[in-house]
Amino acid sequence: MLFGQTYRSRMLALGFVSFVAMFGAGLVNGQIARLGAPGENFWLIYLALLSVFAIGMAATLPWWRRLDDVQKSGHLVSWYWGGMIGGVMVVLGYVAATGIASDLSRGAGSVLVGQGAAFAIAWLIWRWRLRAAAE
């Protein structure tokens, strides 16, 4: 079996692999964003940042495909796919245009972190309220 004996252990392992992949993508993007002066080669840097982010998102697909419908619904309702991906694309655009240390990039990054925290809180509340008695 993949990663473990139970559904829960497999999902935890896949979630961990997804987190590590996205963390790695963030580290790589941090290095890419520092290439050249801010705004220099905007489209090249922006496309490189988006490409690494897309690879990171692709690494989360095994986890996503193994979720049951109720779990997927919880993540979708908690504003996962549309809001966070769109937010990351905007932040990466700011970073590519103004550099990683600009006030605009840091502010946009802070907003994205806040949105991620709000997603996590909403998901945890959803998970707590809808957990089955057998769990």
C-alpha positions as a LaTeX table, in Angstrom:
\begin{tabular}{lrrr}
\hline
Residue & $x$ (\AA) & $y$ (\AA) & $z$ (\AA) \\
\hline
Met1 & 0.00 & 0.00 & 0.00 \\
Leu2 & 0.99 & 3.59 & $-0.58$ \\
Phe3 & 2.66 & 5.17 & 2.49 \\
Gly4 & 0.76 & 3.20 & 5.12 \\
Gln5 & $-1.94$ & 0.82 & 6.17 \\
Thr6 & $-4.90$ & 3.12 & 6.73 \\
Tyr7 & $-6.60$ & 5.83 & 4.73 \\
Arg8 & $-5.70$ & 8.38 & 7.38 \\
Ser9 & $-2.01$ & 7.48 & 7.40 \\
Arg10 & $-1.86$ & 7.60 & 3.60 \\
Met11 & $-3.57$ & 10.99 & 3.53 \\
Leu12 & $-1.24$ & 12.38 & 6.20 \\
Ala13 & 1.77 & 11.14 & 4.24 \\
Leu14 & 0.47 & 12.61 & 0.98 \\
Gly15 & $-0.34$ & 15.88 & 2.74 \\
Phe16 & 3.19 & 16.01 & 4.11 \\
Val17 & 4.69 & 15.33 & 0.67 \\
Ser18 & 2.48 & 18.08 & $-0.79$ \\
Phe19 & 3.59 & 20.53 & 1.91 \\
Val20 & 7.27 & 19.72 & 1.36 \\
Ala21 & 6.86 & 20.15 & $-2.42$ \\
Met22 & 5.20 & 23.55 & $-2.04$ \\
Phe23 & 7.78 & 24.64 & 0.55 \\
Gly24 & 10.53 & 23.62 & $-1.88$ \\
Ala25 & 8.80 & 25.54 & $-4.67$ \\
Gly26 & 8.76 & 28.59 & $-2.40$ \\
Leu27 & 12.47 & 28.28 & $-1.73$ \\
Val28 & 13.25 & 27.95 & $-5.43$ \\
Asn29 & 11.00 & 30.91 & $-6.25$ \\
Gly30 & 12.79 & 32.96 & $-3.60$ \\
Gln31 & 16.07 & 32.36 & $-5.42$ \\
Ile32 & 14.56 & 33.07 & $-8.85$ \\
Ala33 & 13.05 & 36.35 & $-7.60$ \\
Arg34 & 16.50 & 37.56 & $-6.59$ \\
Leu35 & 17.91 & 37.14 & $-10.10$ \\
Gly36 & 18.57 & 40.56 & $-11.61$ \\
Ala37 & 17.30 & 43.97 & $-10.60$ \\
Pro38 & 13.60 & 44.42 & $-9.75$ \\
Gly39 & 11.55 & 44.79 & $-12.92$ \\
Glu40 & 14.42 & 43.66 & $-15.12$ \\
Asn41 & 13.39 & 40.74 & $-17.34$ \\
Phe42 & 9.90 & 40.89 & $-15.82$ \\
Trp43 & 8.27 & 38.33 & $-18.13$ \\
Leu44 & 11.12 & 35.87 & $-17.89$ \\
Ile45 & 11.17 & 35.95 & $-14.10$ \\
Tyr46 & 7.38 & 35.96 & $-13.82$ \\
Leu47 & 7.04 & 32.92 & $-16.10$ \\
Ala48 & 9.80 & 31.12 & $-14.20$ \\
Leu49 & 8.04 & 31.85 & $-10.89$ \\
Leu50 & 4.70 & 30.62 & $-12.26$ \\
Ser51 & 6.32 & 27.50 & $-13.70$ \\
Val52 & 7.87 & 26.49 & $-10.39$ \\
Phe53 & 4.55 & 27.21 & $-8.63$ \\
Ala54 & 2.71 & 25.03 & $-11.20$ \\
Ile55 & 5.14 & 22.18 & $-10.54$ \\
Gly56 & 4.49 & 22.54 & $-6.81$ \\
Met57 & 0.72 & 22.48 & $-7.36$ \\
Ala58 & 1.07 & 19.38 & $-9.56$ \\
Ala59 & 2.83 & 17.68 & $-6.63$ \\
Thr60 & $-0.35$ & 18.12 & $-4.57$ \\
Leu61 & $-2.56$ & 16.29 & $-7.10$ \\
Pro62 & $-2.02$ & 12.76 & $-5.67$ \\
Trp63 & $-3.28$ & 14.01 & $-2.31$ \\
Trp64 & $-6.21$ & 15.84 & $-3.89$ \\
Arg65 & $-7.28$ & 12.88 & $-6.01$ \\
Arg66 & $-7.42$ & 10.57 & $-2.99$ \\
Leu67 & $-9.70$ & 12.83 & $-0.94$ \\
Asp68 & $-13.30$ & 11.75 & $-0.67$ \\
Asp69 & $-16.10$ & 14.03 & $-1.88$ \\
Val70 & $-16.86$ & 15.43 & 1.54 \\
Gln71 & $-13.24$ & 16.42 & 2.13 \\
Lys72 & $-12.95$ & 17.97 & $-1.33$ \\
Ser73 & $-16.10$ & 19.95 & $-0.69$ \\
Gly74 & $-14.63$ & 21.26 & 2.54 \\
His75 & $-11.50$ & 22.48 & 0.79 \\
Leu76 & $-13.41$ & 24.00 & $-2.09$ \\
Val77 & $-15.80$ & 25.79 & 0.23 \\
Ser78 & $-12.84$ & 26.98 & 2.29 \\
Trp79 & $-11.61$ & 28.81 & $-0.80$ \\
Tyr80 & $-8.64$ & 26.76 & $-1.81$ \\
Trp81 & $-8.26$ & 26.42 & $-5.56$ \\
Gly82 & $-9.49$ & 29.73 & $-6.91$ \\
Gly83 & $-8.54$ & 32.24 & $-4.26$ \\
Met84 & $-5.12$ & 31.05 & $-3.22$ \\
Ile85 & $-3.88$ & 30.30 & $-6.74$ \\
Gly86 & $-5.06$ & 33.69 & $-8.01$ \\
Gly87 & $-3.50$ & 35.42 & $-5.02$ \\
Val88 & $-0.17$ & 33.69 & $-5.57$ \\
Met89 & $-0.18$ & 34.72 & $-9.24$ \\
Val90 & $-0.67$ & 38.37 & $-8.28$ \\
Val91 & 2.01 & 38.27 & $-5.58$ \\
Leu92 & 4.48 & 36.63 & $-7.97$ \\
Gly93 & 3.73 & 39.39 & $-10.49$ \\
Tyr94 & 4.50 & 42.05 & $-7.88$ \\
Val95 & 7.72 & 40.27 & $-6.92$ \\
Ala96 & 8.80 & 40.01 & $-10.56$ \\
Ala97 & 8.02 & 43.70 & $-11.19$ \\
Thr98 & 9.28 & 45.37 & $-8.02$ \\
Gly99 & 11.64 & 42.87 & $-6.38$ \\
Ile100 & 11.34 & 40.72 & $-3.31$ \\
Ala101 & 12.20 & 43.45 & $-0.79$ \\
Ser102 & 9.81 & 46.16 & $-2.02$ \\
Asp103 & 6.99 & 47.39 & 0.18 \\
Leu104 & 4.45 & 46.31 & $-2.45$ \\
Ser105 & 5.76 & 42.73 & $-2.60$ \\
Arg106 & 6.01 & 42.42 & 1.18 \\
Gly107 & 2.52 & 43.85 & 1.65 \\
Ala108 & 1.03 & 41.54 & $-0.97$ \\
Gly109 & 2.85 & 38.59 & 0.59 \\
Ser110 & 1.47 & 39.52 & 4.00 \\
Val111 & $-2.06$ & 39.61 & 2.60 \\
Leu112 & $-1.53$ & 36.17 & 1.06 \\
Val113 & $-0.26$ & 34.77 & 4.36 \\
Gly114 & $-3.35$ & 36.21 & 6.05 \\
Gln115 & $-5.57$ & 34.59 & 3.45 \\
Gly116 & $-3.80$ & 31.27 & 3.96 \\
Ala117 & $-4.29$ & 31.55 & 7.72 \\
Ala118 & $-7.99$ & 32.34 & 7.21 \\
Phe119 & $-8.31$ & 29.29 & 4.95 \\
Ala120 & $-6.66$ & 27.11 & 7.57 \\
Ile121 & $-8.94$ & 28.41 & 10.33 \\
Ala122 & $-12.09$ & 27.96 & 8.20 \\
Trp123 & $-11.02$ & 24.45 & 7.23 \\
Leu124 & $-10.25$ & 23.49 & 10.82 \\
Ile125 & $-13.66$ & 24.75 & 11.96 \\
Trp126 & $-15.35$ & 22.86 & 9.12 \\
Arg127 & $-13.38$ & 19.73 & 9.97 \\
Trp128 & $-14.21$ & 19.97 & 13.68 \\
Arg129 & $-17.93$ & 20.54 & 13.11 \\
Leu130 & $-18.38$ & 17.74 & 10.58 \\
Arg131 & $-16.19$ & 15.03 & 12.05 \\
Ala132 & $-17.91$ & 11.70 & 12.49 \\
Ala133 & $-18.53$ & 10.11 & 15.86 \\
Ala134 & $-16.32$ & 7.14 & 14.85 \\
Glu135 & $-13.23$ & 9.32 & 14.45 \\
\hline
\end{tabular}
